[in-house]
GROMACS .gro file of C-alpha atoms in nm:
model
  301
    1LYS     CA    1  -2.268   1.047  -2.340
    2SER     CA    2  -2.053   0.922  -2.619
    3TRP     CA    3  -1.864   0.570  -2.621
    4ASN     CA    4  -1.508   0.574  -2.592
    5ILE     CA    5  -1.360   0.226  -2.676
    6SER     CA    6  -1.003   0.100  -2.661
    7CYS     CA    7  -0.857  -0.222  -2.753
    8VAL     CA    8  -0.646  -0.426  -2.499
    9ASP     CA    9  -0.397  -0.688  -2.612
   10THR     CA   10  -0.435  -0.982  -2.431
   11THR     CA   11  -0.239  -1.218  -2.638
   12ASN     CA   12  -0.012  -1.315  -2.321
   13ARG     CA   13  -0.229  -1.253  -2.033
   14ASP     CA   14  -0.562  -1.297  -1.930
   15THR     CA   15  -0.724  -0.972  -1.788
   16PHE     CA   16  -0.954  -1.197  -1.549
   17SER     CA   17  -0.698  -1.426  -1.442
   18TYR     CA   18  -0.746  -1.288  -1.060
   19LEU     CA   19  -1.064  -1.494  -1.078
   20ALA     CA   20  -0.898  -1.822  -1.192
   21GLY     CA   21  -0.982  -2.089  -0.905
   22TRP     CA   22  -1.318  -1.914  -0.800
   23LYS     CA   23  -1.609  -2.167  -0.722
   24LEU     CA   24  -1.829  -1.897  -0.820
   25ILE     CA   25  -1.781  -1.592  -1.022
   26PRO     CA   26  -2.049  -1.317  -1.014
   27ARG     CA   27  -2.230  -1.223  -1.344
   28VAL     CA   28  -2.444  -0.935  -1.442
   29ASP     CA   29  -2.831  -0.930  -1.430
   30LYS     CA   30  -3.002  -0.813  -1.748
   31SER     CA   31  -2.944  -0.480  -1.711
   32GLY     CA   32  -2.603  -0.504  -1.706
   33MET     CA   33  -2.513  -0.434  -1.353
   34TYR     CA   34  -2.362  -0.620  -1.049
   35GLN     CA   35  -2.592  -0.692  -0.780
   36LEU     CA   36  -2.563  -0.682  -0.431
   37ILE     CA   37  -2.884  -0.803  -0.275
   38VAL     CA   38  -2.852  -0.713   0.113
   39SER     CA   39  -3.165  -0.860   0.337
   40LEU     CA   40  -3.284  -0.662   0.584
   41LYS     CA   41  -3.574  -0.901   0.730
   42GLY     CA   42  -3.649  -0.836   1.095
   43GLN     CA   43  -3.801  -1.058   1.346
   44GLY     CA   44  -4.133  -0.992   1.563
   45TRP     CA   45  -4.363  -0.749   1.602
   46ARG     CA   46  -4.079  -0.463   1.566
   47SER     CA   47  -3.957  -0.612   1.230
   48ARG     CA   48  -4.039  -0.325   1.053
   49ASP     CA   49  -3.851  -0.080   1.276
   50GLU     CA   50  -3.569  -0.318   1.261
   51GLU     CA   51  -3.584  -0.331   0.893
   52MET     CA   52  -3.551   0.038   0.899
   53ASN     CA   53  -3.253   0.079   1.147
   54LYS     CA   54  -3.059  -0.184   0.895
   55ARG     CA   55  -3.157  -0.015   0.605
   56ASN     CA   56  -3.029   0.338   0.739
   57GLN     CA   57  -2.687   0.127   0.894
   58LEU     CA   58  -2.635   0.018   0.522
   59LEU     CA   59  -2.677   0.352   0.375
   60GLN     CA   60  -2.426   0.496   0.613
   61MET     CA   61  -2.167   0.253   0.533
   62VAL     CA   62  -2.217   0.255   0.154
   63LYS     CA   63  -2.131   0.640   0.143
   64ALA     CA   64  -1.801   0.599   0.009
   65PHE     CA   65  -1.884   0.307  -0.203
   66ASN     CA   66  -1.863   0.335  -0.567
   67ILE     CA   67  -2.294   0.240  -0.619
   68VAL     CA   68  -2.445   0.331  -0.969
   69LYS     CA   69  -2.819   0.292  -0.798
   70ILE     CA   70  -2.996   0.175  -0.491
   71VAL     CA   71  -3.309  -0.003  -0.503
   72HIS     CA   72  -3.502  -0.046  -0.195
   73GLY     CA   73  -3.746  -0.370  -0.180
   74GLU     CA   74  -3.982  -0.495   0.100
   75GLY     CA   75  -3.720  -0.667   0.324
   76GLU     CA   76  -3.402  -0.588   0.108
   77THR     CA   77  -3.210  -0.339  -0.083
   78ILE     CA   78  -3.066  -0.395  -0.392
   79LEU     CA   79  -2.721  -0.250  -0.475
   80LEU     CA   80  -2.597  -0.198  -0.821
   81VAL     CA   81  -2.244  -0.168  -0.923
   82GLY     CA   82  -2.037  -0.166  -1.237
   83HIS     CA   83  -1.720  -0.351  -1.208
   84VAL     CA   84  -1.693  -0.710  -1.096
   85LEU     CA   85  -1.393  -0.612  -0.838
   86GLU     CA   86  -1.622  -0.362  -0.672
   87CYS     CA   87  -1.867  -0.635  -0.652
   88VAL     CA   88  -1.617  -0.864  -0.487
   89ALA     CA   89  -1.493  -0.580  -0.239
   90TYR     CA   90  -1.842  -0.477  -0.094
   91SER     CA   91  -1.976  -0.826  -0.037
   92ASP     CA   92  -1.678  -0.887   0.163
   93CYS     CA   93  -1.714  -0.548   0.356
   94LEU     CA   94  -2.102  -0.604   0.383
   95ARG     CA   95  -2.140  -0.963   0.475
   96ASN     CA   96  -1.955  -0.885   0.853
   97LEU     CA   97  -2.295  -0.693   0.929
   98PHE     CA   98  -2.563  -0.821   0.682
   99SER     CA   99  -2.683  -1.134   0.509
  100LEU     CA  100  -2.650  -1.113   0.167
  101GLU     CA  101  -2.826  -1.307  -0.139
  102ARG     CA  102  -2.697  -1.463  -0.430
  103ARG     CA  103  -2.885  -1.458  -0.737
  104HIS     CA  104  -2.664  -1.370  -1.036
  105THR     CA  105  -2.372  -1.614  -1.015
  106TRP     CA  106  -2.203  -1.852  -1.241
  107GLN     CA  107  -1.987  -2.174  -1.206
  108PRO     CA  108  -1.680  -2.184  -1.436
  109LYS     CA  109  -1.565  -2.470  -1.586
  110PRO     CA  110  -1.256  -2.613  -1.452
  111VAL     CA  111  -0.915  -2.498  -1.635
  112ILE     CA  112  -0.703  -2.849  -1.743
  113SER     CA  113  -0.376  -2.625  -1.799
  114SER     CA  114  -0.288  -2.273  -1.766
  115GLU     CA  115   0.053  -2.097  -1.859
  116LEU     CA  116   0.177  -1.803  -1.651
  117SER     CA  117   0.276  -1.502  -1.837
  118GLN     CA  118   0.680  -1.403  -1.794
  119THR     CA  119   0.704  -1.103  -1.588
  120ILE     CA  120   0.942  -0.852  -1.697
  121PRO     CA  121   1.195  -0.763  -1.404
  122ASP     CA  122   1.128  -0.393  -1.423
  123GLN     CA  123   0.764  -0.436  -1.499
  124GLU     CA  124   0.490  -0.293  -1.232
  125ARG     CA  125   0.266  -0.503  -1.062
  126HIS     CA  126  -0.043  -0.416  -0.915
  127PHE     CA  127  -0.179  -0.630  -0.580
  128TRP     CA  128  -0.512  -0.570  -0.424
  129LEU     CA  129  -0.438  -0.577  -0.051
  130LYS     CA  130  -0.664  -0.638   0.253
  131VAL     CA  131  -0.558  -0.565   0.588
  132LYS     CA  132  -0.658  -0.875   0.811
  133CYS     CA  133  -0.490  -0.735   1.132
  134PRO     CA  134  -0.736  -0.558   1.408
  135GLU     CA  135  -0.434  -0.370   1.536
  136LEU     CA  136  -0.330  -0.241   1.194
  137SER     CA  137  -0.698  -0.163   1.117
  138ASN     CA  138  -0.761   0.040   1.444
  139LEU     CA  139  -0.495   0.279   1.357
  140SER     CA  140  -0.571   0.644   1.213
  141THR     CA  141  -0.544   0.686   0.838
  142ALA     CA  142  -0.205   0.809   0.857
  143HIS     CA  143  -0.038   0.581   1.104
  144LYS     CA  144  -0.201   0.276   0.902
  145GLN     CA  145  -0.064   0.429   0.572
  146TYR     CA  146   0.282   0.457   0.702
  147SER     CA  147   0.269   0.114   0.907
  148VAL     CA  148   0.133  -0.082   0.590
  149PHE     CA  149   0.386   0.053   0.321
  150HIS     CA  150   0.644  -0.013   0.590
  151GLN     CA  151   0.594  -0.388   0.625
  152LEU     CA  152   0.492  -0.385   0.229
  153SER     CA  153   0.830  -0.241   0.150
  154THR     CA  154   1.027  -0.565   0.337
  155ALA     CA  155   0.913  -0.733   0.010
  156GLY     CA  156   1.034  -0.508  -0.230
  157ARG     CA  157   1.037  -0.143  -0.395
  158VAL     CA  158   0.666   0.005  -0.346
  159LEU     CA  159   0.593   0.252  -0.628
  160GLN     CA  160   0.218   0.354  -0.522
  161LEU     CA  161   0.008   0.251  -0.225
  162GLU     CA  162  -0.348   0.371  -0.265
  163HIS     CA  163  -0.575   0.375   0.039
  164ARG     CA  164  -0.923   0.266   0.058
  165LEU     CA  165  -0.926   0.117  -0.275
  166PHE     CA  166  -1.297   0.088  -0.428
  167GLY     CA  167  -1.400   0.320  -0.146
  168ALA     CA  168  -1.384   0.011   0.118
  169GLU     CA  169  -1.208   0.022   0.409
  170ASP     CA  170  -0.899  -0.170   0.480
  171ASN     CA  171  -0.839  -0.225   0.119
  172TYR     CA  172  -0.558  -0.082  -0.063
  173LEU     CA  173  -0.409  -0.077  -0.433
  174VAL     CA  174  -0.018  -0.188  -0.386
  175VAL     CA  175   0.203  -0.111  -0.693
  176TYR     CA  176   0.548  -0.297  -0.669
  177SER     CA  177   0.833  -0.166  -0.932
  178GLY     CA  178   1.121  -0.451  -1.012
  179LEU     CA  179   0.992  -0.769  -0.833
  180GLY     CA  180   1.099  -0.984  -1.102
  181ASP     CA  181   0.926  -1.302  -1.105
  182ASN     CA  182   0.556  -1.427  -1.072
  183LYS     CA  183   0.560  -1.498  -0.696
  184VAL     CA  184   0.341  -1.290  -0.481
  185PRO     CA  185   0.534  -1.136  -0.176
  186ILE     CA  186   0.493  -1.319   0.121
  187LEU     CA  187   0.371  -1.067   0.392
  188GLY     CA  188   0.219  -1.271   0.650
  189GLN     CA  189  -0.107  -1.360   0.807
  190GLN     CA  190  -0.248  -0.982   0.874
  191PHE     CA  191  -0.226  -0.952   0.505
  192CYS     CA  192  -0.434  -1.067   0.225
  193LEU     CA  193  -0.279  -1.023  -0.142
  194MET     CA  194  -0.406  -1.081  -0.488
  195GLU     CA  195  -0.255  -0.985  -0.808
  196ILE     CA  196  -0.442  -0.804  -1.074
  197TRP     CA  197  -0.346  -0.677  -1.415
  198ARG     CA  198  -0.359  -0.297  -1.449
  199ASP     CA  199  -0.619  -0.342  -1.754
  200SER     CA  200  -0.867  -0.489  -1.515
  201LEU     CA  201  -0.909  -0.195  -1.302
  202PRO     CA  202  -1.100   0.110  -1.408
  203ASP     CA  203  -0.904   0.461  -1.474
  204VAL     CA  204  -1.050   0.612  -1.192
  205TYR     CA  205  -0.859   0.383  -0.953
  206ILE     CA  206  -0.528   0.410  -1.134
  207PRO     CA  207  -0.275   0.642  -0.926
  208THR     CA  208  -0.084   0.869  -1.140
  209TYR     CA  209   0.175   0.994  -0.856
  210GLY     CA  210   0.447   0.787  -0.695
  211VAL     CA  211   0.458   0.778  -0.285
  212ASP     CA  212   0.741   0.923  -0.108
  213ILE     CA  213   0.999   0.729   0.130
  214TRP     CA  214   0.709   0.738   0.426
  215GLY     CA  215   0.440   0.603   0.175
  216PHE     CA  216   0.275   0.932   0.139
  217TYR     CA  217   0.160   1.174  -0.161
  218SER     CA  218   0.286   1.508  -0.065
  219VAL     CA  219   0.252   1.854  -0.147
  220SER     CA  220   0.481   2.166  -0.046
  221GLY     CA  221   0.329   2.496   0.000
  222GLN     CA  222   0.398   2.861   0.179
  223PHE     CA  223   0.128   3.068   0.387
  224PRO     CA  224   0.088   3.407   0.237
  225ALA     CA  225   0.235   3.700   0.433
  226ASP     CA  226  -0.025   3.863   0.660
  227LEU     CA  227  -0.250   3.569   0.640
  228GLY     CA  228  -0.533   3.586   0.868
  229ASP     CA  229  -0.664   3.317   1.147
  230GLU     CA  230  -0.973   3.270   0.955
  231THR     CA  231  -0.861   3.216   0.629
  232ARG     CA  232  -0.580   2.994   0.758
  233ASN     CA  233  -0.843   2.785   0.936
  234LYS     CA  234  -1.044   2.779   0.614
  235PHE     CA  235  -0.738   2.642   0.387
  236ALA     CA  236  -0.660   2.383   0.653
  237GLU     CA  237  -1.052   2.221   0.688
  238ASP     CA  238  -1.034   2.276   0.275
  239MET     CA  239  -0.711   2.042   0.260
  240LYS     CA  240  -0.891   1.792   0.506
  241THR     CA  241  -1.168   1.773   0.284
  242SER     CA  242  -0.980   1.697  -0.029
  243GLY     CA  243  -0.801   1.420   0.188
  244ALA     CA  244  -0.526   1.565   0.382
  245VAL     CA  245  -0.398   1.357   0.657
  246GLY     CA  246  -0.078   1.516   0.786
  247PHE     CA  247   0.050   1.863   0.819
  248ARG     CA  248   0.439   1.914   0.838
  249SER     CA  249   0.589   2.268   0.886
  250GLY     CA  250   0.896   2.345   0.659
  251GLU     CA  251   1.231   2.503   0.688
  252SER     CA  252   1.085   2.849   0.719
  253GLU     CA  253   0.820   2.968   0.933
  254GLU     CA  254   0.546   3.000   0.640
  255SER     CA  255   0.648   2.701   0.469
  256PHE     CA  256   0.465   2.345   0.514
  257SER     CA  257   0.425   2.044   0.365
  258LEU     CA  258   0.077   1.805   0.336
  259HIS     CA  259   0.031   1.452   0.296
  260PHE     CA  260  -0.229   1.244   0.149
  261VAL     CA  261  -0.297   0.891   0.086
  262ASN     CA  262  -0.458   0.872  -0.246
  263SER     CA  263  -0.271   0.991  -0.586
  264ARG     CA  264  -0.595   1.168  -0.701
  265CYS     CA  265  -0.578   1.413  -0.434
  266LEU     CA  266  -0.282   1.575  -0.601
  267GLU     CA  267  -0.478   1.628  -0.882
  268GLN     CA  268  -0.748   1.831  -0.706
  269ILE     CA  269  -0.468   2.061  -0.526
  270SER     CA  270  -0.320   2.106  -0.868
  271ARG     CA  271  -0.672   2.275  -0.985
  272CYS     CA  272  -0.743   2.431  -0.665
  273ALA     CA  273  -0.751   2.814  -0.828
  274GLN     CA  274  -0.875   2.964  -0.515
  275TYR     CA  275  -0.543   2.899  -0.341
  276ASN     CA  276  -0.277   2.978  -0.611
  277ASN     CA  277  -0.150   3.216  -0.373
  278PHE     CA  278  -0.030   2.928  -0.137
  279ARG     CA  279   0.260   2.801  -0.384
  280LEU     CA  280   0.091   2.442  -0.349
  281THR     CA  281   0.397   2.215  -0.549
  282ILE     CA  282   0.352   1.858  -0.598
  283LEU     CA  283   0.660   1.671  -0.451
  284SER     CA  284   0.566   1.336  -0.549
  285SER     CA  285   0.722   1.208  -0.879
  286LEU     CA  286   0.460   1.170  -1.182
  287VAL     CA  287   0.429   0.820  -1.303
  288ARG     CA  288   0.183   0.822  -1.562
  289LYS     CA  289  -0.040   1.097  -1.669
  290ALA     CA  290  -0.405   1.096  -1.562
  291SER     CA  291  -0.664   0.963  -1.796
  292LEU     CA  292  -0.839   1.253  -1.982
  293ASP     CA  293  -1.199   1.045  -1.914
  294ARG     CA  294  -1.137   1.060  -1.530
  295LYS     CA  295  -1.399   1.244  -1.314
  296LEU     CA  296  -1.235   1.431  -1.022
  297ARG     CA  297  -1.412   1.533  -0.692
  298LYS     CA  298  -1.433   1.944  -0.689
  299LEU     CA  299  -1.285   2.116  -0.420
  300VAL     CA  300  -1.505   2.287  -0.160
  301PRO     CA  301  -1.470   2.658  -0.259
   0.00000   0.00000   0.00000
């Protein structure tokens, strides 16, 4: 594959400023990847069975993660990822159930002084949000999206809200519009919020559409006349596979709207040729064009 390299102007801002204040920073191994080393060692005469059970549990847990490669060794499994933020996110998730070993880190030098760049009032600001509230975490995906959006909106206008950032549960990408200063919104102890520059994120995580007044990305449609139950049920299952978390009937008997928690789902829907006769129309506003290099998951036919 050919390389696609573009320059990023970092004159007025540090792309890796989110690492400021960290005592240890992950670094890549000799292959250029970030390692997550998960210890699976068991104890006693059934240690081998315990290790296999832990490994199966681990593989099930990381299904939604963006893992480049998985390497199994004696008493451990190594997960290789390509971005430092993915490494941090997955570490936080995994250490709740597994023991992680640190082999590739560095200790940053203390900064004597630092100057924060001035934020333009209408500039979009990106935040990595983690939900720390058990009550919110136990809600369904749709209810959680609505509740998180509602609470985030008390601090300013939420332009975009991406569910499961990096594929990790209870992690969100929040894009505020018009905050106007460098202060992080105060949301209480149930959330952990960290600002990151848009240039710090891989293109695959950058949303292209904006959420509606309920915090969802929405699509309208209309069922074709004389539609059979089998085709209707298959359509519903395909939309769920594509990420639909809500369905709402429209003004007419055949009209409807679908609601999603990730912008990329709308891009999938727009490329869904087998349902052209359902008149699927994206209702969410386009904030920015999708990257030409972005890889989209193919819809199940």
